[in-house]
Every structure is written in C-alpha cells, then in structure tokens.
mmCIF file of C-alpha atoms and ligand atoms in Angstrom:
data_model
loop_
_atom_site.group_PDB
_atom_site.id
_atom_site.type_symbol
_atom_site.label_atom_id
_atom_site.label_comp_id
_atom_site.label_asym_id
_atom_site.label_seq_id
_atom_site.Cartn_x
_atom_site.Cartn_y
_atom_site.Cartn_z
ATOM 1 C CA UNK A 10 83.047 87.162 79.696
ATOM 2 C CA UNK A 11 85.644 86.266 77.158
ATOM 3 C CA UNK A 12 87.159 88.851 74.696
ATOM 4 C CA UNK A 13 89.568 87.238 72.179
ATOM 5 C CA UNK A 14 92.956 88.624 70.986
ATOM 6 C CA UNK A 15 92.882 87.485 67.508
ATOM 7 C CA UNK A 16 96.395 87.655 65.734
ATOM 8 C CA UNK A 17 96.583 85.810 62.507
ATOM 9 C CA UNK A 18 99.692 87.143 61.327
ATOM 10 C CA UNK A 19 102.822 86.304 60.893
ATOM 11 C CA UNK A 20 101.150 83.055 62.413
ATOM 12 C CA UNK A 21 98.384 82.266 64.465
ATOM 13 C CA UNK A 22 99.256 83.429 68.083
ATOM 14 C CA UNK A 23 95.386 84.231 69.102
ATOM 15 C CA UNK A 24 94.308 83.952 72.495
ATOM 16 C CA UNK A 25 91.387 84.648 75.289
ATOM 17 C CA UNK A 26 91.221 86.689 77.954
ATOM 18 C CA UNK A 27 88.693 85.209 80.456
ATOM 19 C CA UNK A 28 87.109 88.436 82.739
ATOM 20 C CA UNK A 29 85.471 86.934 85.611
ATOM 21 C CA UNK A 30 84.993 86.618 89.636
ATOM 22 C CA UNK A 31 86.767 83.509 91.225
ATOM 23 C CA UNK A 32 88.768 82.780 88.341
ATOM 24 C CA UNK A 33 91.741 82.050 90.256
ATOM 25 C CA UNK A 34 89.762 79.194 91.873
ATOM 26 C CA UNK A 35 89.150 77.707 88.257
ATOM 27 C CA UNK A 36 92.870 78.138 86.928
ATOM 28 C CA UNK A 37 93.527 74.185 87.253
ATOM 29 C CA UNK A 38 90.893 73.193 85.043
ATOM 30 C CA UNK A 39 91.473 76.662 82.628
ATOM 31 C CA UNK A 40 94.655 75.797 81.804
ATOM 32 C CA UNK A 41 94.604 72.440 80.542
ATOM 33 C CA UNK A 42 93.316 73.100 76.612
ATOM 34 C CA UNK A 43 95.131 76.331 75.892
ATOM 35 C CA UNK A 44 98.541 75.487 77.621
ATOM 36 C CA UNK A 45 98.667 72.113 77.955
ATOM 37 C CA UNK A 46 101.678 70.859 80.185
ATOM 38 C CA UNK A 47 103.219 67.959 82.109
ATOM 39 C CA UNK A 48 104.566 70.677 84.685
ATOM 40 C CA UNK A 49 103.495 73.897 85.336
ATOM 41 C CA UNK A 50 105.905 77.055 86.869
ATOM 42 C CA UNK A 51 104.624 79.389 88.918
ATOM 43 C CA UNK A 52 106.305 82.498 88.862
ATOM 44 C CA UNK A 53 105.555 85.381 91.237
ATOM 45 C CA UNK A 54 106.947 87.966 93.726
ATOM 46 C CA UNK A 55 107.950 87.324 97.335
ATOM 47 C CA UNK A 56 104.104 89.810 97.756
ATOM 48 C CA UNK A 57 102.382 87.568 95.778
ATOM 49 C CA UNK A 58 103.673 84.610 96.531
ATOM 50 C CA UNK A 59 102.131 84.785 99.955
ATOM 51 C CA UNK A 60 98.648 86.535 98.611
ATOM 52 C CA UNK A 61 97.291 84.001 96.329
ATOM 53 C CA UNK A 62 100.824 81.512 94.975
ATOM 54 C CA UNK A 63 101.139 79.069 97.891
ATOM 55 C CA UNK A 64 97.432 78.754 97.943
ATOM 56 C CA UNK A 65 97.281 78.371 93.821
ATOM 57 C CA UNK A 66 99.759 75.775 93.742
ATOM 58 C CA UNK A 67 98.089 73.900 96.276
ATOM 59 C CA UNK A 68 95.340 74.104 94.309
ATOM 60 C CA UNK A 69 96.979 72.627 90.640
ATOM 61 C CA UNK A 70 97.953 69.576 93.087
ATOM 62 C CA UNK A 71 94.239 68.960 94.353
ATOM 63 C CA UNK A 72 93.411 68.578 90.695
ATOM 64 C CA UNK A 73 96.640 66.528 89.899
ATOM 65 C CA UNK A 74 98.500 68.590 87.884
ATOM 66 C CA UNK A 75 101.908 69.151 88.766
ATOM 67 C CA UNK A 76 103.348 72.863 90.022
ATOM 68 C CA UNK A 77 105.921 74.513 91.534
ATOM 69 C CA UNK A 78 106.268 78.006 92.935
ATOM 70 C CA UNK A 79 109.086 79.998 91.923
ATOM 71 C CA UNK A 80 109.275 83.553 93.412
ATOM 72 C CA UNK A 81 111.699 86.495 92.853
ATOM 73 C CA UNK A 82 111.734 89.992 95.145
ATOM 74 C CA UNK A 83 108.879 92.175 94.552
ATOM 75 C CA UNK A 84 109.337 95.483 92.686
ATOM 76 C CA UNK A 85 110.359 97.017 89.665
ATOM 77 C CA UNK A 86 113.915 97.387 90.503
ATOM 78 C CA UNK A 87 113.700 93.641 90.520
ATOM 79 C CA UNK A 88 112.611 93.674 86.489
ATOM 80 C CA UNK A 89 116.297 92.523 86.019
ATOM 81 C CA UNK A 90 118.333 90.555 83.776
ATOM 82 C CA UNK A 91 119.500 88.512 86.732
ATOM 83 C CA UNK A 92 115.829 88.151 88.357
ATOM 84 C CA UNK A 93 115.425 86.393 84.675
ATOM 85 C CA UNK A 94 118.666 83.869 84.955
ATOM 86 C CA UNK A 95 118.115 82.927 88.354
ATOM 87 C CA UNK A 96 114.243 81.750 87.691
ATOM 88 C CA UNK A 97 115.593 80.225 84.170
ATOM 89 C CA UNK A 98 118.534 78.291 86.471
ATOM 90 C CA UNK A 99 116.030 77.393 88.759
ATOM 91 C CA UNK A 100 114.008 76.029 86.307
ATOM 92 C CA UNK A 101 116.519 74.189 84.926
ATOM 93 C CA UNK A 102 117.877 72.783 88.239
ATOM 94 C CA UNK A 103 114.238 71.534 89.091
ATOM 95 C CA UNK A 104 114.649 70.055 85.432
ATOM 96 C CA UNK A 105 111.514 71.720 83.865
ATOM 97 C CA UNK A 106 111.287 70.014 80.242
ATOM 98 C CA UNK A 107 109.666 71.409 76.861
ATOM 99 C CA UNK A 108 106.998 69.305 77.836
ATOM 100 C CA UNK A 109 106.299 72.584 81.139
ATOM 101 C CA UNK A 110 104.275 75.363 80.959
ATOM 102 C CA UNK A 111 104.885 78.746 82.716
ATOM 103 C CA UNK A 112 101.823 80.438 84.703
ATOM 104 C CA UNK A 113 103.002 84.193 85.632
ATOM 105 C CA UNK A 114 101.273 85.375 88.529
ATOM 106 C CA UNK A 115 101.584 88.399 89.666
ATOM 107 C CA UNK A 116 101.282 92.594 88.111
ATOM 108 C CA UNK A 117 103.409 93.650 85.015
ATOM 109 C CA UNK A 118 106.927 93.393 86.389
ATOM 110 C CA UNK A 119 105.971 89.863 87.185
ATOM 111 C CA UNK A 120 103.815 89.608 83.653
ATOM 112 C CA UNK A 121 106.920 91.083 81.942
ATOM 113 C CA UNK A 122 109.937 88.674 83.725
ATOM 114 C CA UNK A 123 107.843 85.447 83.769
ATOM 115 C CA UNK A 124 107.082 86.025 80.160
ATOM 116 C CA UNK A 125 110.457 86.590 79.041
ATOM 117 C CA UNK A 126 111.239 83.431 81.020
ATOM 118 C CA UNK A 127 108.485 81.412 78.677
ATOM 119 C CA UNK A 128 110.080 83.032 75.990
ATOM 120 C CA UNK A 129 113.726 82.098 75.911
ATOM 121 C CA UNK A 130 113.492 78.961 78.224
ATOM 122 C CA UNK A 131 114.438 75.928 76.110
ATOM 123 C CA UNK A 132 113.663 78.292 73.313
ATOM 124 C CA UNK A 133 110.333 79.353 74.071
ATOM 125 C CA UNK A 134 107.582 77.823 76.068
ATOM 126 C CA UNK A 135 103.779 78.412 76.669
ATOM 127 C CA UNK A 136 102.521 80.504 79.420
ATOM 128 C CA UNK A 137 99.224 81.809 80.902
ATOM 129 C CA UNK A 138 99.116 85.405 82.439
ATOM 130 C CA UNK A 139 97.347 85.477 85.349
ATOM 131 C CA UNK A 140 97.559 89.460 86.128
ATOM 132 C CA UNK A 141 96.555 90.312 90.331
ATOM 133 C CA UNK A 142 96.776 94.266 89.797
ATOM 134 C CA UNK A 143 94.455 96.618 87.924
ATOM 135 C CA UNK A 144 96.960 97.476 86.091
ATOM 136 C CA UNK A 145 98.086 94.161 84.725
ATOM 137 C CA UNK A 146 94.756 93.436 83.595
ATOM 138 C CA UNK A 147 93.652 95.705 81.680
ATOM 139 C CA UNK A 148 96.987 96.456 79.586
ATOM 140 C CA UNK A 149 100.501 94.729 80.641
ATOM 141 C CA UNK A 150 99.269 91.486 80.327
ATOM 142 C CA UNK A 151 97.726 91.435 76.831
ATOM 143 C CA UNK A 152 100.094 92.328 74.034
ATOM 144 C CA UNK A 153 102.582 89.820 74.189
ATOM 145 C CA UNK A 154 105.789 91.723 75.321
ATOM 146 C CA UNK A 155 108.162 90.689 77.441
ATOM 147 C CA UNK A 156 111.352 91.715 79.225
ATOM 148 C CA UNK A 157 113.448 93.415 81.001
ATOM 149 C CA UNK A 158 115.068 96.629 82.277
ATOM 150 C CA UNK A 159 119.242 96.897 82.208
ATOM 151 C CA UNK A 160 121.204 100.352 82.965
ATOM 152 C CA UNK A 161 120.495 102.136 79.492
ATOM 153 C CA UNK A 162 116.692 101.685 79.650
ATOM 154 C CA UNK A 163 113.598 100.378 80.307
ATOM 155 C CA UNK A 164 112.622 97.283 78.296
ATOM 156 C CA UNK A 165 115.591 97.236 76.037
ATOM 157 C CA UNK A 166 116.005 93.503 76.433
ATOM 158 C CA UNK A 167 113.122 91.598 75.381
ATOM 159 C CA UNK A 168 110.779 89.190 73.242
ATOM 160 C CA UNK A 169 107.254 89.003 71.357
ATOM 161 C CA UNK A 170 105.909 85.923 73.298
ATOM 162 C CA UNK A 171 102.163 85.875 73.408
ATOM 163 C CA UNK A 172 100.732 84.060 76.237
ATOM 164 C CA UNK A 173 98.198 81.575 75.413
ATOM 165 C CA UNK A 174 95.281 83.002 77.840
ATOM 166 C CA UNK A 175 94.806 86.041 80.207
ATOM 167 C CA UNK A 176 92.896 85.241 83.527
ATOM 168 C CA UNK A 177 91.664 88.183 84.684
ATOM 169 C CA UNK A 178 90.013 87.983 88.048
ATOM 170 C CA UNK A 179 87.768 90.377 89.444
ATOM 171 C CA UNK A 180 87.537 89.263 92.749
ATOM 172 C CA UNK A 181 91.180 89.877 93.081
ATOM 173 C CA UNK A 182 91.087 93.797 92.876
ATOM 174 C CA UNK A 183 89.433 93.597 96.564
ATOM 175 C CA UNK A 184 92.962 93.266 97.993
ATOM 176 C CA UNK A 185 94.448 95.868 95.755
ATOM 177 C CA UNK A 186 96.050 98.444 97.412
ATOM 178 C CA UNK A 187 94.256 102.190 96.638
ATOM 179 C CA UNK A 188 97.600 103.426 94.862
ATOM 180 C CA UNK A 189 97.812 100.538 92.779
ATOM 181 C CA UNK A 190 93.948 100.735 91.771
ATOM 182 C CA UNK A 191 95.076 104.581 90.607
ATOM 183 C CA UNK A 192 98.402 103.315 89.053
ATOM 184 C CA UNK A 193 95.978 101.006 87.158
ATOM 185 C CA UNK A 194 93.458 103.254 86.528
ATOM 186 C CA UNK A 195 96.077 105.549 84.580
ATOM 187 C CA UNK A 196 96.334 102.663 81.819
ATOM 188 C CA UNK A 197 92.585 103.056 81.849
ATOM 189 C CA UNK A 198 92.709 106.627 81.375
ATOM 190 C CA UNK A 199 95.277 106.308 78.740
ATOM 191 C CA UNK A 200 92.820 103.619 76.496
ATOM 192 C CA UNK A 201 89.827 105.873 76.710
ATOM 193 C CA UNK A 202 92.136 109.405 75.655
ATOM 194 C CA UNK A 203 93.548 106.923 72.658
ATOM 195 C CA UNK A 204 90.502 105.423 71.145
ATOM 196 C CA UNK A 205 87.270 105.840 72.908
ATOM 197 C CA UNK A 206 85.814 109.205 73.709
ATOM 198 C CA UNK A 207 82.930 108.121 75.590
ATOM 199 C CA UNK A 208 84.564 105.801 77.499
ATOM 200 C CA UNK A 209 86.659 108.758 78.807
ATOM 201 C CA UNK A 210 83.477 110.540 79.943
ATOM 202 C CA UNK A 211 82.406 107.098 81.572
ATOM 203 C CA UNK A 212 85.664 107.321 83.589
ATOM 204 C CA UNK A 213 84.759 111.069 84.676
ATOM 205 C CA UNK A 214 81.001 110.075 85.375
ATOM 206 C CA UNK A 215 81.892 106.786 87.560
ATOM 207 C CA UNK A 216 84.775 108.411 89.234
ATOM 208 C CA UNK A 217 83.021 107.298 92.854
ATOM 209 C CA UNK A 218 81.911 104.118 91.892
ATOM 210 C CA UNK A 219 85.265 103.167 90.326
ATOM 211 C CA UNK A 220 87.587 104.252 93.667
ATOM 212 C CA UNK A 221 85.183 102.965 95.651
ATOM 213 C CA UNK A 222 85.634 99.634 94.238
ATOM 214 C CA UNK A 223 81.895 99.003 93.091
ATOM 215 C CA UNK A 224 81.733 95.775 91.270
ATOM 216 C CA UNK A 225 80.063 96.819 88.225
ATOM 217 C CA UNK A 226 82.335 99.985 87.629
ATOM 218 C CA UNK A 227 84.991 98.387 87.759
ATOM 219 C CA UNK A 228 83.971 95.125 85.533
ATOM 220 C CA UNK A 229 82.982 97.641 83.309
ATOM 221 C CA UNK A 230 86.218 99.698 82.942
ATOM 222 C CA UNK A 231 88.267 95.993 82.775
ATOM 223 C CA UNK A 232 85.881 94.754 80.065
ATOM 224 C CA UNK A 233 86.247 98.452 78.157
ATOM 225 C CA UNK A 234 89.898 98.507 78.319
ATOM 226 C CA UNK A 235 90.865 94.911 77.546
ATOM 227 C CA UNK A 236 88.656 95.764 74.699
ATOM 228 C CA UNK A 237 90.504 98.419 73.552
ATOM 229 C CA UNK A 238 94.073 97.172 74.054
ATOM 230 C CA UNK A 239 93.024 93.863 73.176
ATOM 231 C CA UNK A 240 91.806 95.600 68.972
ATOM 232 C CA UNK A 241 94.954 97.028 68.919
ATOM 233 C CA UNK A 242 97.313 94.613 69.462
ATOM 234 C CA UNK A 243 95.091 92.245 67.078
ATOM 235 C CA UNK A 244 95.478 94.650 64.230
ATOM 236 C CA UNK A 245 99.673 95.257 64.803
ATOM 237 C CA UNK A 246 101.036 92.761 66.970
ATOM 238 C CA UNK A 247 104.463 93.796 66.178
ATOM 239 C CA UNK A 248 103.991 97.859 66.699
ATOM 240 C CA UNK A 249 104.526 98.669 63.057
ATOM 241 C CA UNK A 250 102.165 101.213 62.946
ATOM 242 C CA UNK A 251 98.866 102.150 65.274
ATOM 243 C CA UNK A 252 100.169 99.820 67.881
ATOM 244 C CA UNK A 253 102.779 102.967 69.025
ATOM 245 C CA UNK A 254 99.228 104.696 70.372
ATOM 246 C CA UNK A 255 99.714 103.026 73.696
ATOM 247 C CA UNK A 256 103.110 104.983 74.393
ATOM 248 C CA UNK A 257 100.912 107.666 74.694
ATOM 249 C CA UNK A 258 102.680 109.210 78.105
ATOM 250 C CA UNK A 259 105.442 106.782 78.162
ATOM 251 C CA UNK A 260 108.554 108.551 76.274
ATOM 252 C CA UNK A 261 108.360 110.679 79.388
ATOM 253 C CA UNK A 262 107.247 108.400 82.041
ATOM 254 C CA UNK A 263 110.055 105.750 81.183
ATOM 255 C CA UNK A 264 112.662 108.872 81.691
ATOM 256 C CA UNK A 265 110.710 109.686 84.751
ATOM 257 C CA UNK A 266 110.815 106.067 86.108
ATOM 258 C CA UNK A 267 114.806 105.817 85.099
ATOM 259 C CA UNK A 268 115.497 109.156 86.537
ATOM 260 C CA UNK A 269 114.065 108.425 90.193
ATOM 261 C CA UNK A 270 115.066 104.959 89.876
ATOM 262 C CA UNK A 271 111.717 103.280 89.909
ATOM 263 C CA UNK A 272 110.684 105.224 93.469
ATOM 264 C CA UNK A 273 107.188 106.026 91.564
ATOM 265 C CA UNK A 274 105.036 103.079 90.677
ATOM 266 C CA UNK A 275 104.646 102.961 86.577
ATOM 267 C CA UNK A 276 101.289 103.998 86.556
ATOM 268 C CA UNK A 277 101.419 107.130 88.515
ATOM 269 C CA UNK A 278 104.448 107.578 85.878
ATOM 270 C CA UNK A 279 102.783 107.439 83.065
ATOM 271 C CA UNK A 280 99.865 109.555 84.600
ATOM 272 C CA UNK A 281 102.847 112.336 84.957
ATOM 273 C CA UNK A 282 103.746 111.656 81.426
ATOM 274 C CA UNK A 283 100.232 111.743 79.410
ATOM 275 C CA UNK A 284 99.645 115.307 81.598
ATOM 276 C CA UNK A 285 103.109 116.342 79.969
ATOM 277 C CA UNK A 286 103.010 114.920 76.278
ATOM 278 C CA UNK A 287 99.025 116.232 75.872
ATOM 279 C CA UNK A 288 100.018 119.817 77.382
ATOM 280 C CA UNK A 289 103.187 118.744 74.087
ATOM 281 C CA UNK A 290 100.671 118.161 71.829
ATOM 282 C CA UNK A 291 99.154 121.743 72.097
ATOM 283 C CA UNK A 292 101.775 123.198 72.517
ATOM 284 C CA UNK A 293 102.861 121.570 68.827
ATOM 285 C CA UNK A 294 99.133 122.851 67.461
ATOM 286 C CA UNK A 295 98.468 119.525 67.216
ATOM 287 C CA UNK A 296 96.205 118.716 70.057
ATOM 288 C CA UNK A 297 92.496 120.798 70.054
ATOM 289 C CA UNK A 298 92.814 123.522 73.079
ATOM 290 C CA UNK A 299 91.455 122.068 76.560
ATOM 291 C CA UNK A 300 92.535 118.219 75.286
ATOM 292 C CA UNK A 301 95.672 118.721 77.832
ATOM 293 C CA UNK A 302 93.297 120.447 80.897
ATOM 294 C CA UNK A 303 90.929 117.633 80.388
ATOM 295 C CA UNK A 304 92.775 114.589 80.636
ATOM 296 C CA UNK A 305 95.035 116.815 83.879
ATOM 297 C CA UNK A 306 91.871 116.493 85.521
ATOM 298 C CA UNK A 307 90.519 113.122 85.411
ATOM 299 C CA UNK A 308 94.080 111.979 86.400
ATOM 300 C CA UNK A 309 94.120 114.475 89.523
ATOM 301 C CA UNK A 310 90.787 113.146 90.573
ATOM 302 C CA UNK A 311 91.628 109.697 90.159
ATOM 303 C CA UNK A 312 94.544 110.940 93.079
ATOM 304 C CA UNK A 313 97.148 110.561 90.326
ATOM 305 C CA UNK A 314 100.030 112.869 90.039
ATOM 306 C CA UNK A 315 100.547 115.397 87.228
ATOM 307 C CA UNK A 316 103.557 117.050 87.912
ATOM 308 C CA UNK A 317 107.186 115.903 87.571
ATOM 309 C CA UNK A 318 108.986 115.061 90.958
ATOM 310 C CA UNK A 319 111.453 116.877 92.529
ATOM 311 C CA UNK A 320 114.242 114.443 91.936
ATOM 312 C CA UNK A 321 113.339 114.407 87.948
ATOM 313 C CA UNK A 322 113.199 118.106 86.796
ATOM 314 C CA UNK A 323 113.296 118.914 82.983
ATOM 315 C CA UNK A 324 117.567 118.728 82.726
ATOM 316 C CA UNK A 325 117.626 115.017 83.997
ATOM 317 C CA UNK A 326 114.807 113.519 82.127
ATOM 318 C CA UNK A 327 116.089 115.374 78.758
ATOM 319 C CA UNK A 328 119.677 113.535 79.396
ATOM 320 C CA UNK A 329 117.558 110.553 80.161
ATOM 321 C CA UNK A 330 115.577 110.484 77.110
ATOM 322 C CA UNK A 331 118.901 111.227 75.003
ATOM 323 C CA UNK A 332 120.514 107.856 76.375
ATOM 324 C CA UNK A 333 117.467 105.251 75.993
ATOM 325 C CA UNK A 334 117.365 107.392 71.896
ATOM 326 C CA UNK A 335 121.182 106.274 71.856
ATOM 327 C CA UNK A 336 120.321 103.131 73.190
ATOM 328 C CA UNK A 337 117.807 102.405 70.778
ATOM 329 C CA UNK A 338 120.084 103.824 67.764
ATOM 330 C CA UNK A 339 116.795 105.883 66.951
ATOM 331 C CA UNK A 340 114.945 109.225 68.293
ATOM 332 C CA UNK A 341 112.970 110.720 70.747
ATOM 333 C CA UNK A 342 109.462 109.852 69.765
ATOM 334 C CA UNK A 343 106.381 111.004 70.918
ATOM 335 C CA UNK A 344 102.379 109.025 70.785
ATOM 336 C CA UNK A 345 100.420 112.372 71.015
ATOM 337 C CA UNK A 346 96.563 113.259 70.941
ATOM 338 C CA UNK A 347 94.877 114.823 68.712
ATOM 339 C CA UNK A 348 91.695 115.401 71.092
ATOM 340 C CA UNK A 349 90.086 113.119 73.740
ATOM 341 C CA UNK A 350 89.380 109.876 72.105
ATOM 342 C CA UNK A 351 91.734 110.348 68.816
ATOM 343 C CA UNK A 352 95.835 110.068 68.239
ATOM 344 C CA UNK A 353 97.768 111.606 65.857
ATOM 345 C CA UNK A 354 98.773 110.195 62.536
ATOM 346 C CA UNK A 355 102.265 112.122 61.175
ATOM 347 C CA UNK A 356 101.771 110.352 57.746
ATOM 348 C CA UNK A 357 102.138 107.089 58.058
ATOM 349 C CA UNK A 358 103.399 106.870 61.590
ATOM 350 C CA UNK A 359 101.659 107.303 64.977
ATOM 351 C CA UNK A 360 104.622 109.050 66.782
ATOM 352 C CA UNK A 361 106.512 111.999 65.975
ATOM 353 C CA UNK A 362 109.449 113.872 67.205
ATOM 354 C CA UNK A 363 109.159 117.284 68.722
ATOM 355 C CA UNK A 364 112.042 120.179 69.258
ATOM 356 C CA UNK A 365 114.257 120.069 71.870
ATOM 357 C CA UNK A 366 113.434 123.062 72.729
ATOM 358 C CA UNK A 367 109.819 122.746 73.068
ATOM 359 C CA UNK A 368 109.922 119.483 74.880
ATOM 360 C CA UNK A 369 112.498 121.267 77.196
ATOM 361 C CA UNK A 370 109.830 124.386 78.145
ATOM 362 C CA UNK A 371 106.859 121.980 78.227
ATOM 363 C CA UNK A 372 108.962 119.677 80.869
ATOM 364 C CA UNK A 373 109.662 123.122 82.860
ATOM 365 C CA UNK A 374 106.275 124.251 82.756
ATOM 366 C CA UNK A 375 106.800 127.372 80.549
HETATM 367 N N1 LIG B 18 103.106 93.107 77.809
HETATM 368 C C1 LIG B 18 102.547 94.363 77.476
HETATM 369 C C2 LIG B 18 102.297 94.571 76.050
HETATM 370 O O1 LIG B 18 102.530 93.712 75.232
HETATM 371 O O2 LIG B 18 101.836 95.637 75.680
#
C-alpha cells in the first residue's frame, strides 16, 4: 500500500510512504528512483544496528550498491548535538560526497538525528526513513523534521528536511518490545482524538487485536494514522497553522521528558500529556464534558500511563515549560480538543495559551 505525502509548496518536496510486510528485504531495489546515490549511509543505534543494520547493509552489497553502517548509542539522551557531529565527521572521514544518500534506520531519535545529518551534511542531502518502531511509523518519520535536543529544550536545534520515501515495514513490529508498541500506540491515539472520531472508537473496539499484535489490526491502525499525519503535513508543511494539532499532549510531555531527563520513553510521555491538556481543555470550557475521561481510558487500557511521575510534579514541569517559552522567545502554547475527533481553532490559530494558574491546578490534579 502506498499513501503519498504530497507537498507542493514552497517547492515540490512530495514523497511515498510504502506500508508493507518484508519491506526491509526490498530496500536495495526501493531506493534507487527516489534517492538515487553513489553511496548510501546507514545510520542507526548500537540496538538496531545489531537487529536488522549489519544484515541491511549486507544486503545493499548483494545488489551492488555501496553502504556503510554508521551507529551512535541508543536512546534519547543520545538525541544530541554531538551524536550529530560525530556521524557528520564520520561521514566526512569515510569521504561521503554530494553524490551519497543517507538511509536512517532506526525509531524517532534515530529518524530525528539521521535526518538532521541529511540535512546539514554538505548542505543537505537525500535520505530515506526507514522507521523499526510503531511509533516511528506512523508519525516521527513523516513530516519532515529533524533535530536535536540541547540543555534548554527538546528539539530547539533543527531543520525542515523531507525524506524522499518512508519504508514502513510491518513485519518489523514482531520484534517490538510491548512498551514500545504502547509508546507507539499513544501517537495513534493522539491522530484518532485530532481528526478522526471513528477511528478512535476503532482503537477502543480492537484494543485485543491491536496488543496482541494481530496482523490486520495493526496494518490497519499504520495505514489510518499515516493517513492522517500524512493530510496534515501535506496541507502545512511548515506548521503555520493546522499543522500545531499534532502537539496535542506535547507542551506537557516535552516538560515531562526534560524534567525526568528522558527516564520515560516519549510515547508514554505524551500519553501523560494528552490525559493532562484534555482534562485543560475542560477545565478552559473548551473541551465537551467526558472528552478528557474518554481519551484517560483508552490510554490506560492500552497500559499507558496517565499520571505525572513522581520525579515531575506540577512545580518542576511549570519551571520547565517557562525555560523552553524563554528559549523559544515565545509562550506557553497549548493544541487542545474540542471533543474526540475535533481540535480547537482560537481564531486563526490551533494553539492557545491558558492561565498559569489553571495549568498549575490541572498539573496538581485539583
Ligand atoms: N519528524 C516528525 C515530524 O516531522 O513531525
């Protein structure tokens, strides 16, 4: 199944995503016409480097193209500016021309570095995302951002670089550890609360066939989300407008990730942050009543968490969300639901700000 990502503006940066079984197997001969290259670098983690990279390169030589393997510690501590000079100084030691071709494989920290490499490496060159998480495939791989974290924040140093295909391969999930299919699940849940209100209900209906890793479920929730993020990337590559939707639960997740220094994977974050902003979002009158309860729900069953750790009580993430404002020069900004399936519009804009006060007793459970 193919579902295209079809930016026209400011230039033509459209792309595929391929959704498929045994994809991975295919890459050599997948490549070729999008991302043509006279060498290809494979970037991964030290995790997936052992998984599926040796194997892949050894692969791309059986068909005769040229590839190297280039791996970097796995984790999202790792999402560093120095994770991104030493595999650009790599590269360049290994003399990778204009002429190469970057294939990130890996889940979104890997997506996120790898594509930020491709970005800035001899001023930009193509790249294919090949995502190996839930997660990665149905949202941090499409979209075309790239980057990494430093001290003041999460993503604050970065690029628009859109790759030019997605491989998404089914058959990978079967090694996917069962918090990582929840962590990706969360993006999934996120999607359906956004745009599609009967999606959601598909995601409370197949709740067993999902976590127990049936094939259809599961191609059906990939296809369904890629879908989604896929439209709304098309229509506002550069998150002028709509495009803000998908930080629904992330202005509190990023402070949650910051604040326990990446101890939580980003999924489960952001679960913790859509059951906070949507519980906001009532709070504000803005949200129908029950919106909040539902979405709680589906995220608990899914074996997500919903409530803030410990180590990140209201008092730290506040401070935290104050420095990555500061860092950004702007405000705290909230994506918020209107009711399962529907975001809010404040006027023109899809995010709002909220009181202090408010987001201070909503944090605390008051
Ligand atoms: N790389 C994720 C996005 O563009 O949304």
């Amino acid at each position: 199944m193919t579902i295209r990502v079809a930016i026209a503006e400011p230039r033509n940066t459209s792309y595929d995503i391929l959704i498929g079984r045994g994809l991975l197997a295919d890459l050599p001969a997948l490549v070729n016409a999008p991302c043509p290259a006279a060498r290809y670098a494979v970037i991964t983690d030290s995790h997936v480097a052992t998984l599926y990279g040796k194997k892949l390169v050894a692969r791309c030589h059986d068909a005769t193209l040229h590839a190297e393997l280039f791996e970097f510690p796995a984790g999202e501590a790792n999402k560093t500016r120095e994770t991104w000079a030493s595999l650009s100084d790599r590269l360049l030691q290994r003399q990778f021309g204009r002429d190469c071709g970057v294939i990130a494989l890996g889940g979104g920290v890997v997506g996120d570095v790898a594509g930020f490499v491709a970005a800035t490496y001899l001023r930009g060159v193509p790249y294919v995302q090949v995502p190996t998480t839930l997660l990665a495939m149905i949202d941090s791989s499409i979209g075309g951002k790239t980057g990494v974290d430093v001290p003041a924040g999460k993503n604050l140093l970065g690029a628009f670089h859109q790759p030019r295909l997605v491989l998404a391969d089914l058959g990978l999930l079967g090694t996917l550890p069962a918090p990582q299919l929840a962590a990706g699940v969360a993006e999934a849940v996120k999607h359906a609360a956004i745009a599609d209100a009967d999606y959601f209900a598909f995601l409370e209906r197949e709740h067993d066939a999902v976590t127990t890793g049936q094939p259809d479920a599961l191609e059906q929730l990939v296809r369904r989300s890629v879908e989604i993020k896929a439209g709304v990337v098309a229509a506002d590559e550069r998150e002028t407008g709509r495009r803000a939707i998908l930080n629904f639960g992330h202005t509190v997740a990023h402070a949650v990730e910051a604040t326990v220094k990446f101890a939580v994977l980003h999924g489960a974050a952001v679960a913790i942050g859509m059951a906070y902003e949507a519980r906001l979002a009532e709070v504000l009158g803005i949200a129908a009543a029950g919106t909040a309860d539902r979405i709680r729900k589906l995220l608990e069953r899914y074996g997500l968490p919903v409530e803030l750790p410990k180590s990140a009580p209201a008092d730290a993430l506040l401070a935290t969300m104050q420095l990555d404002k500061k860092a950004r020069a702007g405000t705290v900004r909230f994506a918020l639901p209107e009711a399962v399936g529907r975001m809010h519009a404040d006027g023109s804009s899809w995010t709002m700000t909220a009181p202090e006060r408010v987001v201070r007793e909503v944090l605390a459970g008051r």
